CSV table of N, CA and C in Angstrom, one decimal:
chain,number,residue,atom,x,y,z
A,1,UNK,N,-2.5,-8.2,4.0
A,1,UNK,CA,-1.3,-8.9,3.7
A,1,UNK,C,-0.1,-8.0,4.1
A,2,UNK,N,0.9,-8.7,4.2
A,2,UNK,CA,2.1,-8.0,4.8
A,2,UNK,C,3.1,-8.2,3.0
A,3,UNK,N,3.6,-7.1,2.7
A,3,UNK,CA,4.7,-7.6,2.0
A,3,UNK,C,6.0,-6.7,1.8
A,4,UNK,N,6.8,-6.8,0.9
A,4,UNK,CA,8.0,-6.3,1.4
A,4,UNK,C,8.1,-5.5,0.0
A,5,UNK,N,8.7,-3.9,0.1
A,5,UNK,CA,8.4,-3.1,-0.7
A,5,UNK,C,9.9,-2.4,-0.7
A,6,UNK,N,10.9,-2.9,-1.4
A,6,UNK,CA,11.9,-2.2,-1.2
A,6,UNK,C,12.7,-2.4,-0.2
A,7,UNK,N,13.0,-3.2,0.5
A,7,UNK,CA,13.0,-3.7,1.9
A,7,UNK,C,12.2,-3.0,3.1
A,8,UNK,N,11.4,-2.8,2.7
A,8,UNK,CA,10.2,-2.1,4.0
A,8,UNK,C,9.0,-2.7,3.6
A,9,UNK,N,8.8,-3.6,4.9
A,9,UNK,CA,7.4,-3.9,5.4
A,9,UNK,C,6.2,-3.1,5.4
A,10,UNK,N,5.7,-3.5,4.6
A,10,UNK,CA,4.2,-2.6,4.2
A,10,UNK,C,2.9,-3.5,4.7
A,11,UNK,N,2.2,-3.1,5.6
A,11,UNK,CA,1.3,-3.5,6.5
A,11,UNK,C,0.0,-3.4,5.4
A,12,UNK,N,-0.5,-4.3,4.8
A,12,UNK,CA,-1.9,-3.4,3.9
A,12,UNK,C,-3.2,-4.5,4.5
A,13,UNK,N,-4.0,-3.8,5.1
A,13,UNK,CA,-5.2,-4.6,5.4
A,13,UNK,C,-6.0,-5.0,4.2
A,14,UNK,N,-5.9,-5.6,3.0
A,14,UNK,CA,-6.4,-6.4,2.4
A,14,UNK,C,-6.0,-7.5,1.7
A,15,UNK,N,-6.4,-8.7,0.9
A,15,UNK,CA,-5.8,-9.3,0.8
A,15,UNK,C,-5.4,-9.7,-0.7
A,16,UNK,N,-5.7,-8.8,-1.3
A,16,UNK,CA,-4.8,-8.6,-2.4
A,16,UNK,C,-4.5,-6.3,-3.0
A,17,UNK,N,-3.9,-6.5,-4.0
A,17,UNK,CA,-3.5,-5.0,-4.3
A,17,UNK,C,-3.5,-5.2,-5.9
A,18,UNK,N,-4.0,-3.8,-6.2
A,18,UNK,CA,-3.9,-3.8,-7.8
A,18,UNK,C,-2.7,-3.3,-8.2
A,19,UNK,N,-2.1,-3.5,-9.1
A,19,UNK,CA,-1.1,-3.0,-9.8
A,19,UNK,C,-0.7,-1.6,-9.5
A,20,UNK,N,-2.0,-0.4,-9.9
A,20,UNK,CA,-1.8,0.8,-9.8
A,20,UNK,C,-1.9,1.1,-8.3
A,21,UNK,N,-2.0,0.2,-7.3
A,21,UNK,CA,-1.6,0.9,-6.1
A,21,UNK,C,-0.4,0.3,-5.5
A,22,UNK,N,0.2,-0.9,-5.8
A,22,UNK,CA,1.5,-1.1,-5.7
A,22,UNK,C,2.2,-0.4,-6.0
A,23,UNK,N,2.1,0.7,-7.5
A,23,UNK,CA,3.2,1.4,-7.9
A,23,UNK,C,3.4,2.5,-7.4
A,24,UNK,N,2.1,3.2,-6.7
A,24,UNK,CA,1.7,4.3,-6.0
A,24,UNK,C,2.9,4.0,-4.9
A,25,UNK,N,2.2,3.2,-4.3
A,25,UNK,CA,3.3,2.9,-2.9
A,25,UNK,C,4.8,3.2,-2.9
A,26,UNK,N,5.4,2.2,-4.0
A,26,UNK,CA,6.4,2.4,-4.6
A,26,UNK,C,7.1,3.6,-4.9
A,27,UNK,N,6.4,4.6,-5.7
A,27,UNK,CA,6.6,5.9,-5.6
A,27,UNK,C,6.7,6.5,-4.9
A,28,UNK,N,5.6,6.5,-3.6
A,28,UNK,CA,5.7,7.4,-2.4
A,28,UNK,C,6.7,6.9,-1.5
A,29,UNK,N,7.4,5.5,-1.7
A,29,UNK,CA,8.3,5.5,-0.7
A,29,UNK,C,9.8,5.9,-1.1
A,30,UNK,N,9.7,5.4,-2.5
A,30,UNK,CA,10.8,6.3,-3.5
A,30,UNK,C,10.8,7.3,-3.2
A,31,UNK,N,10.3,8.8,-2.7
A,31,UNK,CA,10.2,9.8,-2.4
A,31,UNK,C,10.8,9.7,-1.2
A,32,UNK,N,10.0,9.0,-0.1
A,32,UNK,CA,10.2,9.1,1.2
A,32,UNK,C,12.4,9.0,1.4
A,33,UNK,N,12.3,7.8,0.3
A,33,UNK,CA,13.8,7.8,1.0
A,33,UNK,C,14.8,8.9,0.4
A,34,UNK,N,14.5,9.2,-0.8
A,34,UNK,CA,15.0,10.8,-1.4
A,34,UNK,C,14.9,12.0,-0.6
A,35,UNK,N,13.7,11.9,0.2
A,35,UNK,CA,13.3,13.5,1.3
A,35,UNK,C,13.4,14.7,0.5
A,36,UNK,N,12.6,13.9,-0.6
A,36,UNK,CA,11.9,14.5,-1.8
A,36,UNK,C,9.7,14.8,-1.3
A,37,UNK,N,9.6,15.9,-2.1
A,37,UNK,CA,8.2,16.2,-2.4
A,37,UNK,C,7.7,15.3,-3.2
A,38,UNK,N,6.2,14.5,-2.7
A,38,UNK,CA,5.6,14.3,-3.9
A,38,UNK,C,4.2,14.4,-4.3
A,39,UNK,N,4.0,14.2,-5.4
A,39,UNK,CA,2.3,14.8,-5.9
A,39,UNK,C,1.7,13.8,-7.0
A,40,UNK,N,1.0,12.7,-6.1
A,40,UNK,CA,0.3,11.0,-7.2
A,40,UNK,C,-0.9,11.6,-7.3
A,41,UNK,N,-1.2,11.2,-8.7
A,41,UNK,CA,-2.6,11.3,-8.3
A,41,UNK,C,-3.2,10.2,-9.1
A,42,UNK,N,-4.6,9.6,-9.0
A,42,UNK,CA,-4.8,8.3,-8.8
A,42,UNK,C,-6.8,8.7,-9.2
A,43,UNK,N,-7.4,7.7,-10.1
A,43,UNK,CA,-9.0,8.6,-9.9
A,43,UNK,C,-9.9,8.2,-8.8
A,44,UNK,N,-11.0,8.3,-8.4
A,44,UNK,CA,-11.6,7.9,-7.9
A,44,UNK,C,-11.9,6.3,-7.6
A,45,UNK,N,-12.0,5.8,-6.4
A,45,UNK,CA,-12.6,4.6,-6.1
A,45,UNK,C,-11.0,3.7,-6.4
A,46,UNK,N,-10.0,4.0,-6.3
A,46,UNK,CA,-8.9,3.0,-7.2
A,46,UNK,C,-7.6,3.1,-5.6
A,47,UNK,N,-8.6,3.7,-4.3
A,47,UNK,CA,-7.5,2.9,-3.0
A,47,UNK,C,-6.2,3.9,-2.5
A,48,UNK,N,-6.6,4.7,-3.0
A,48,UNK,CA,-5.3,6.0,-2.6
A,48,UNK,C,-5.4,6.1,-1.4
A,49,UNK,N,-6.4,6.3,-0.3
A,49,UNK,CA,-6.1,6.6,0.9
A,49,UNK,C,-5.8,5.0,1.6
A,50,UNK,N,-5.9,4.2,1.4
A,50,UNK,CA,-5.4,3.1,2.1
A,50,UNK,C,-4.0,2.7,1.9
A,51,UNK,N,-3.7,3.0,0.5
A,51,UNK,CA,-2.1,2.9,-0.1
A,51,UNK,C,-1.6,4.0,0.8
A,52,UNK,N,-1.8,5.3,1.1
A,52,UNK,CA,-1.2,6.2,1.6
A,52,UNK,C,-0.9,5.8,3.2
A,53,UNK,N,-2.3,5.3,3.6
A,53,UNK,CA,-2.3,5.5,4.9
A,53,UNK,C,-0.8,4.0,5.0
A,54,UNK,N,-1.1,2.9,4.6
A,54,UNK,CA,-0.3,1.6,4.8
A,54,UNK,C,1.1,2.1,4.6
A,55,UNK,N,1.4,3.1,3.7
A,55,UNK,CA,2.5,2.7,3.2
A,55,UNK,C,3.4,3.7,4.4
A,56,UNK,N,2.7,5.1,4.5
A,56,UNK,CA,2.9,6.3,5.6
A,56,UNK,C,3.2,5.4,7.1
A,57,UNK,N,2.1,4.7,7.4
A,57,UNK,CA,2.1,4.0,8.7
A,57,UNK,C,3.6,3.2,8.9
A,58,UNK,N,4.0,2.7,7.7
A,58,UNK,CA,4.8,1.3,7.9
A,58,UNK,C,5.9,2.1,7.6
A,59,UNK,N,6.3,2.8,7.0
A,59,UNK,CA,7.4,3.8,7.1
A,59,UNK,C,7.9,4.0,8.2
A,60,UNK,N,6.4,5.2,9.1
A,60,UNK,CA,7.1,5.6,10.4
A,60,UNK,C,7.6,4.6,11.0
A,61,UNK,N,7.0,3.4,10.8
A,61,UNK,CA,7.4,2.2,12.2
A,61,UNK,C,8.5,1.9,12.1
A,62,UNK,N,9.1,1.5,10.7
A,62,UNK,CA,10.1,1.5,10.7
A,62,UNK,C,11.6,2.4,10.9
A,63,UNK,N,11.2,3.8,10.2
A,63,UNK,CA,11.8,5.1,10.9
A,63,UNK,C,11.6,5.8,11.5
A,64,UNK,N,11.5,5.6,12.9
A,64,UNK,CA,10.8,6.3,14.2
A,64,UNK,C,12.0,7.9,14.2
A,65,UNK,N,13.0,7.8,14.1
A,65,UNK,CA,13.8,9.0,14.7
A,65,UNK,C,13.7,9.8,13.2
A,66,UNK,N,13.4,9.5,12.1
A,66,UNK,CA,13.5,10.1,10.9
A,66,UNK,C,12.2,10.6,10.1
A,67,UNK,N,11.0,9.8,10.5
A,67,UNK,CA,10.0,10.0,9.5
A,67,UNK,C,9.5,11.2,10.2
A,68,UNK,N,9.0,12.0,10.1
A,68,UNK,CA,8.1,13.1,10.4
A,68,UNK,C,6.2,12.5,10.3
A,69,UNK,N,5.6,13.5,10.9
A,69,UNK,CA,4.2,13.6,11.0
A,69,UNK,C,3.4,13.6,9.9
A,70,UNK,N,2.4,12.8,9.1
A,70,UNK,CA,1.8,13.0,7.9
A,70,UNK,C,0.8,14.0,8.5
A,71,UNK,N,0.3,14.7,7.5
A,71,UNK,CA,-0.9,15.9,8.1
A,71,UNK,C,-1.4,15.0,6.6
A,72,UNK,N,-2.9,15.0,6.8
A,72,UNK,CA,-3.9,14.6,5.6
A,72,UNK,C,-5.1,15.9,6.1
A,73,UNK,N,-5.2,16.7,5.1
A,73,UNK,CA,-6.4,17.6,4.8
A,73,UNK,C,-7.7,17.0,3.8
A,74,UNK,N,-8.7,17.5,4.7
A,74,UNK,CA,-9.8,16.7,3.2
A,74,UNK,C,-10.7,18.2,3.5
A,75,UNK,N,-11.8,18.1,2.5
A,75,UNK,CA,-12.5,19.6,2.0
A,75,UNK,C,-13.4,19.4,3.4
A,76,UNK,N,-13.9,18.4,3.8
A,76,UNK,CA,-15.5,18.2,4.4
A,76,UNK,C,-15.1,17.1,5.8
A,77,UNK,N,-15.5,17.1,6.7
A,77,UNK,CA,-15.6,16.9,8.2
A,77,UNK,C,-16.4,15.5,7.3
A,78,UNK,N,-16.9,14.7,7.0
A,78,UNK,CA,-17.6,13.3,6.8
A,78,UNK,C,-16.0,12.8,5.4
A,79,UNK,N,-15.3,13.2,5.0
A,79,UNK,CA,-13.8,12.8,4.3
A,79,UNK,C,-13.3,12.7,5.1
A,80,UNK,N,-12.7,13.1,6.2
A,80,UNK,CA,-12.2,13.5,7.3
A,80,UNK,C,-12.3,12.1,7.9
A,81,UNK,N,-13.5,12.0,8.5
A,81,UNK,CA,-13.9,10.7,9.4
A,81,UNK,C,-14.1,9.2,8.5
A,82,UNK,N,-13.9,9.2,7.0
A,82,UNK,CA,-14.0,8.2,6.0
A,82,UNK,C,-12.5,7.8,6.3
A,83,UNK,N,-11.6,8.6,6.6
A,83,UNK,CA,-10.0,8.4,6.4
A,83,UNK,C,-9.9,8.0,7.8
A,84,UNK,N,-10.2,8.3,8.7
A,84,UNK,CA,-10.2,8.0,10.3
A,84,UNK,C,-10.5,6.7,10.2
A,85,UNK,N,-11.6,6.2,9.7
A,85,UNK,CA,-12.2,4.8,9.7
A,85,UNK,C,-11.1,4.2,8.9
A,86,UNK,N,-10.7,5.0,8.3
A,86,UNK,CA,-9.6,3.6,7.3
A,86,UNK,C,-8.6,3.7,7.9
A,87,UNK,N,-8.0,4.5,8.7
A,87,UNK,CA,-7.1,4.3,9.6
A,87,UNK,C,-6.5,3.6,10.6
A,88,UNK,N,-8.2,3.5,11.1
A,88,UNK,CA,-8.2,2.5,12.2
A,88,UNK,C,-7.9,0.9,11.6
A,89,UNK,N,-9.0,0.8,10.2
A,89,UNK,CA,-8.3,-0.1,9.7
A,89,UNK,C,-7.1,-0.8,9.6
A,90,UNK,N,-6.2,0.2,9.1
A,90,UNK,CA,-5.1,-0.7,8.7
A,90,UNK,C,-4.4,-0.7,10.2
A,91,UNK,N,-4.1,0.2,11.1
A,91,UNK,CA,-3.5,0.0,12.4
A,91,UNK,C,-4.2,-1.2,13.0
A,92,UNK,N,-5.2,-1.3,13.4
A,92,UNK,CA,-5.7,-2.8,13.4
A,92,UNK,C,-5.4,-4.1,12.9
A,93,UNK,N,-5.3,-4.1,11.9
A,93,UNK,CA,-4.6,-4.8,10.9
A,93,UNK,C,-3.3,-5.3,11.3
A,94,UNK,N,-2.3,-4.1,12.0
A,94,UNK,CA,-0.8,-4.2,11.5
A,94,UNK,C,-0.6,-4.5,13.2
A,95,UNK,N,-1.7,-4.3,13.8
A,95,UNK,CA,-1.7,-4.6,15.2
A,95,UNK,C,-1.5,-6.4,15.2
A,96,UNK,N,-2.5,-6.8,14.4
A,96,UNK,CA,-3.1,-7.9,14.6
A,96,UNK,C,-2.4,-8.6,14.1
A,97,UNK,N,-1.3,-8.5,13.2
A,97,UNK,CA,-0.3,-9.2,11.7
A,97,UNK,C,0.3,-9.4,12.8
A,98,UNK,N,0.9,-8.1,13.7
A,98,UNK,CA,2.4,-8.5,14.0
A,98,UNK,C,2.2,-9.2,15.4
A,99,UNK,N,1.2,-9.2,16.3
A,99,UNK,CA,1.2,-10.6,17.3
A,99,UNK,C,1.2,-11.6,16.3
A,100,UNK,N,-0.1,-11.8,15.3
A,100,UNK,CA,0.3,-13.5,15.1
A,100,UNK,C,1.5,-13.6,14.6
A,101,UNK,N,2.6,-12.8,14.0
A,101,UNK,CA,4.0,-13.0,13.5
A,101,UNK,C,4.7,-13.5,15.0
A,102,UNK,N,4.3,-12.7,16.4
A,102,UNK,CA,5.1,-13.2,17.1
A,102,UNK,C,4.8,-14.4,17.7
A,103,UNK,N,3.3,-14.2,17.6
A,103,UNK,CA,3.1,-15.9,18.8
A,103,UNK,C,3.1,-17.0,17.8
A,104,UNK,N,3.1,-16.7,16.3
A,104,UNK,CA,3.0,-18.2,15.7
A,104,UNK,C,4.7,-18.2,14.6
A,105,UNK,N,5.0,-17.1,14.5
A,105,UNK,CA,5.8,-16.8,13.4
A,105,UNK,C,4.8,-16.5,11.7
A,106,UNK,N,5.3,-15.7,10.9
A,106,UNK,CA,5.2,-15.4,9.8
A,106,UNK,C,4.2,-16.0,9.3
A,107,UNK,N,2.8,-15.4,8.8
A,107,UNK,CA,2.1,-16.3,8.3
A,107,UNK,C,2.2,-16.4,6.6
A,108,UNK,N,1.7,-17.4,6.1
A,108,UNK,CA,2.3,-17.7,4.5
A,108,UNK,C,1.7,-16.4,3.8
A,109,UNK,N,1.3,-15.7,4.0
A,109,UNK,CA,1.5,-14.4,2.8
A,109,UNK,C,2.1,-13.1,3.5
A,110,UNK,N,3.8,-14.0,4.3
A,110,UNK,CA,4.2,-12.8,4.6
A,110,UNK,C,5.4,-12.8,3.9
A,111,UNK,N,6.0,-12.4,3.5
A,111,UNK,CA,7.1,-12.2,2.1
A,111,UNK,C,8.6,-12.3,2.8
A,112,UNK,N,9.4,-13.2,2.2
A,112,UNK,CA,10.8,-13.1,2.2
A,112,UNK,C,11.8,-11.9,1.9
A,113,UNK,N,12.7,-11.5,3.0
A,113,UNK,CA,12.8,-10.7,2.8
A,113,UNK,C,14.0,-10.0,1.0
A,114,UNK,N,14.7,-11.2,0.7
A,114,UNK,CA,15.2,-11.3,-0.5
A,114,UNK,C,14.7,-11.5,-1.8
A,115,UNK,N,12.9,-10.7,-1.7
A,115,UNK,CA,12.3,-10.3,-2.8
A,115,UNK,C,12.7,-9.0,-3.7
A,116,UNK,N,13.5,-9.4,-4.8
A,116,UNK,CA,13.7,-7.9,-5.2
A,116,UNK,C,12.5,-7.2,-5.9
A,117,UNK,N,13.0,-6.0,-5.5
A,117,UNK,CA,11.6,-4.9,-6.2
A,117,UNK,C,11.1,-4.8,-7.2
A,118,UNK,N,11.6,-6.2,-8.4
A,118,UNK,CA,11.0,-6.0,-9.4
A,118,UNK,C,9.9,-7.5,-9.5
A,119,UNK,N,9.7,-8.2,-8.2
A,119,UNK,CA,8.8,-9.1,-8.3
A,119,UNK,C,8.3,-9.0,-7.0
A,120,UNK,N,7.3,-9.0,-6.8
A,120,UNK,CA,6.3,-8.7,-5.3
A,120,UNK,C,5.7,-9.9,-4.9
A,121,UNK,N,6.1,-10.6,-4.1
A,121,UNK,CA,5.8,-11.4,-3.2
A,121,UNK,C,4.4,-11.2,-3.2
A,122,UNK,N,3.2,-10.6,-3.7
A,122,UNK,CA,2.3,-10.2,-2.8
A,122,UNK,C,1.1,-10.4,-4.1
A,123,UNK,N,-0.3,-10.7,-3.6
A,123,UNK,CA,-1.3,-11.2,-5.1
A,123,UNK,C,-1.7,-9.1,-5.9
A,124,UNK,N,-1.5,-9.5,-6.8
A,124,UNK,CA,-1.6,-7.8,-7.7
A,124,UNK,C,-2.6,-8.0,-8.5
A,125,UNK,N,-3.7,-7.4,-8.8
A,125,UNK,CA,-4.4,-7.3,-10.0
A,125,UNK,C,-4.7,-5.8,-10.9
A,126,UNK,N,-5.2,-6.9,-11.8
A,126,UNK,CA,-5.6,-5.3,-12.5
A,126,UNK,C,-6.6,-5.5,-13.7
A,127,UNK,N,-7.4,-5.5,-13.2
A,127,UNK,CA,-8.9,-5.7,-14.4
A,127,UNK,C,-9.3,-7.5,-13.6
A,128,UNK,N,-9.2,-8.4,-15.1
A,128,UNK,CA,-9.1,-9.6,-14.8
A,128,UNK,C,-7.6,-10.4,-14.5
A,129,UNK,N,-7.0,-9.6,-14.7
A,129,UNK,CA,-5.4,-10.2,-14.9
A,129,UNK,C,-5.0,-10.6,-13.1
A,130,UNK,N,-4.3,-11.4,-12.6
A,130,UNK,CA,-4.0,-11.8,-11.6
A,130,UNK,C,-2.6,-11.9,-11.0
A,131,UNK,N,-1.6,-11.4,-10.4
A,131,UNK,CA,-0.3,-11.7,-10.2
A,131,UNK,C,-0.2,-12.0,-9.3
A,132,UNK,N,0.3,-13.9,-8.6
A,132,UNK,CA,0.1,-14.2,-7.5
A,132,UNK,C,2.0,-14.1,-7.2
A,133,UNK,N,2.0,-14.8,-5.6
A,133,UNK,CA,3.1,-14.7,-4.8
A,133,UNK,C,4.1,-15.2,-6.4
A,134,UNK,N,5.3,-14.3,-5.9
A,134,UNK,CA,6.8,-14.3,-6.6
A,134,UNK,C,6.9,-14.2,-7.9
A,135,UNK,N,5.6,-13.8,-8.8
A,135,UNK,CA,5.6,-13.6,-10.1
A,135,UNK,C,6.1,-12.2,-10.6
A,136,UNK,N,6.7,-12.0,-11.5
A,136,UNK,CA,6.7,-10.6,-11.9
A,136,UNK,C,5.7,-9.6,-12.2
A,137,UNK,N,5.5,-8.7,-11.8
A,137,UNK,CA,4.5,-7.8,-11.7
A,137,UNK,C,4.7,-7.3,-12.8
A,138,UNK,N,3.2,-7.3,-14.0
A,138,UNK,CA,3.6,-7.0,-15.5
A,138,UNK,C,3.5,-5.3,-15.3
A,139,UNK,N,3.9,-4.9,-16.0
A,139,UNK,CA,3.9,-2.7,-16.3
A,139,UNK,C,5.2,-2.5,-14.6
A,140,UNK,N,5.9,-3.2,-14.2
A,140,UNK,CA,6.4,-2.2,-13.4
A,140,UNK,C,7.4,-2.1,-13.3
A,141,UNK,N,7.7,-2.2,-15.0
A,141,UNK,CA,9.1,-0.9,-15.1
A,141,UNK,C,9.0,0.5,-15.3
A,142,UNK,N,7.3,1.1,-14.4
A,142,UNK,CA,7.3,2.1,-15.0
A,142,UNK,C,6.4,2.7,-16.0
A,143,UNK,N,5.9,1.3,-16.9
A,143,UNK,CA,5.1,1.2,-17.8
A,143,UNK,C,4.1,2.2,-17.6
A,144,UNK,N,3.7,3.7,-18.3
A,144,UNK,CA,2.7,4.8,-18.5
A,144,UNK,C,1.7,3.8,-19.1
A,145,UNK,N,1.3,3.2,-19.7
A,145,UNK,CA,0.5,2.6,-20.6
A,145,UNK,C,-0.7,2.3,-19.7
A,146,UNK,N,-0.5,1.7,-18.8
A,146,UNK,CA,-1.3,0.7,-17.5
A,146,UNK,C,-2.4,1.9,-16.9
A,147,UNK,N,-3.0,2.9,-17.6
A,147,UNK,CA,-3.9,3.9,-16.4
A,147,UNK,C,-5.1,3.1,-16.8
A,148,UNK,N,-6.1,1.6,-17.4
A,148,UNK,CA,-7.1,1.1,-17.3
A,148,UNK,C,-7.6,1.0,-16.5
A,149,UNK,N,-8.7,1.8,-15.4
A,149,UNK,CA,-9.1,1.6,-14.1
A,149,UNK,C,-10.7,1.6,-14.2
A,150,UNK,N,-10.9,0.6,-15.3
A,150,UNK,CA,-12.7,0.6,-15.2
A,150,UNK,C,-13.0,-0.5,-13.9
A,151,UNK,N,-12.5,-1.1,-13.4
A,151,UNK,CA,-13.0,-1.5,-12.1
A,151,UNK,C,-12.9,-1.1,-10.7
A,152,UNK,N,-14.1,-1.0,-10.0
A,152,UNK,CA,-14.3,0.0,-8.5
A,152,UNK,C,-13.0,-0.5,-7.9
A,153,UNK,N,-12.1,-0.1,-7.1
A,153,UNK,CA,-11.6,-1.2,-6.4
A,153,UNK,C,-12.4,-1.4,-4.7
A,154,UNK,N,-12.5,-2.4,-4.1
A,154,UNK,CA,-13.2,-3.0,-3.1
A,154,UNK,C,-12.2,-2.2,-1.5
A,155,UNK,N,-11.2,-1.4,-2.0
A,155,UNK,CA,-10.3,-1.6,-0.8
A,155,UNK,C,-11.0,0.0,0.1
A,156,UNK,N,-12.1,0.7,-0.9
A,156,UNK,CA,-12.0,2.1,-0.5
A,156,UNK,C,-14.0,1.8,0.0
């Protein structure tokens, strides 16, 4: 899905996002435009490196003369190539979004750009709960409450 995060296009090769990686995103790009440090952390199996890589990727694209180089360190040469593979992913992905954007125009789960940041054009879940196109995204004023992550997510 393609959607619009702040006014920046975020490229995410799947077709929906949970809650807690929307806000991840959100965060890290809040940082990015402060040219501030930051340090998320997120547990296992809940999509951090695809949130990172989508949100990093679609950044630079958009700020070519400003964004800098991400460096990603992992412990072990097989982490390493787990992040490589999801890389390819989503650049694939953002490859493939933006021809059909140009030879057909916008496909319907690509977001207007006069979505304010407090409702996301984009499907969000979180357990059973479901938040489809232009609804308000529940917990994202910030809401600490929301760390419930008994489900794998599918995206990693």
């Amino acid at each position: 899905m393609k959607f619009n995060l702040d006014g920046l296009a975020v490229y995410f090769p799947y077709e929906r996002i949970y809650l807690e990686q929307y806000q991840y995103m959100r965060a890290l790009k809040q940082t990015l435009d402060a040219g501030g440090h930051c340090l998320l952390e997120m547990p296992t199996g809940t999509g951090k490196t695809v949130c990172l890589l989508s949100l990093i990727t679609s950044y630079q694209m958009a700020h070519p003369n400003t964004c800098g180089k991400l460096v990603y360190c992992t412990r072990t040469v097989p982490e390493m190539n787990s992040v490589m593979e999801e890389l390819g992913v989503v650049l694939k992905y953002r490859e493939e979004r933006m021809r059909a954007d140009l030879d057909g125009g916008a496909s319907e789960d690509a977001v207007d750009a006069t979505t304010s940041s407090a409702s996301a054009a984009v499907v969000v879940s979180r357990g059973d709960d479901v938040v489809s196109a232009n609804d308000t995204i529940p917990g994202d004023d910030d809401d600490k409450d929301n760390n419930n992550n008994d489900d794998d997510n599918d995206n990693e």
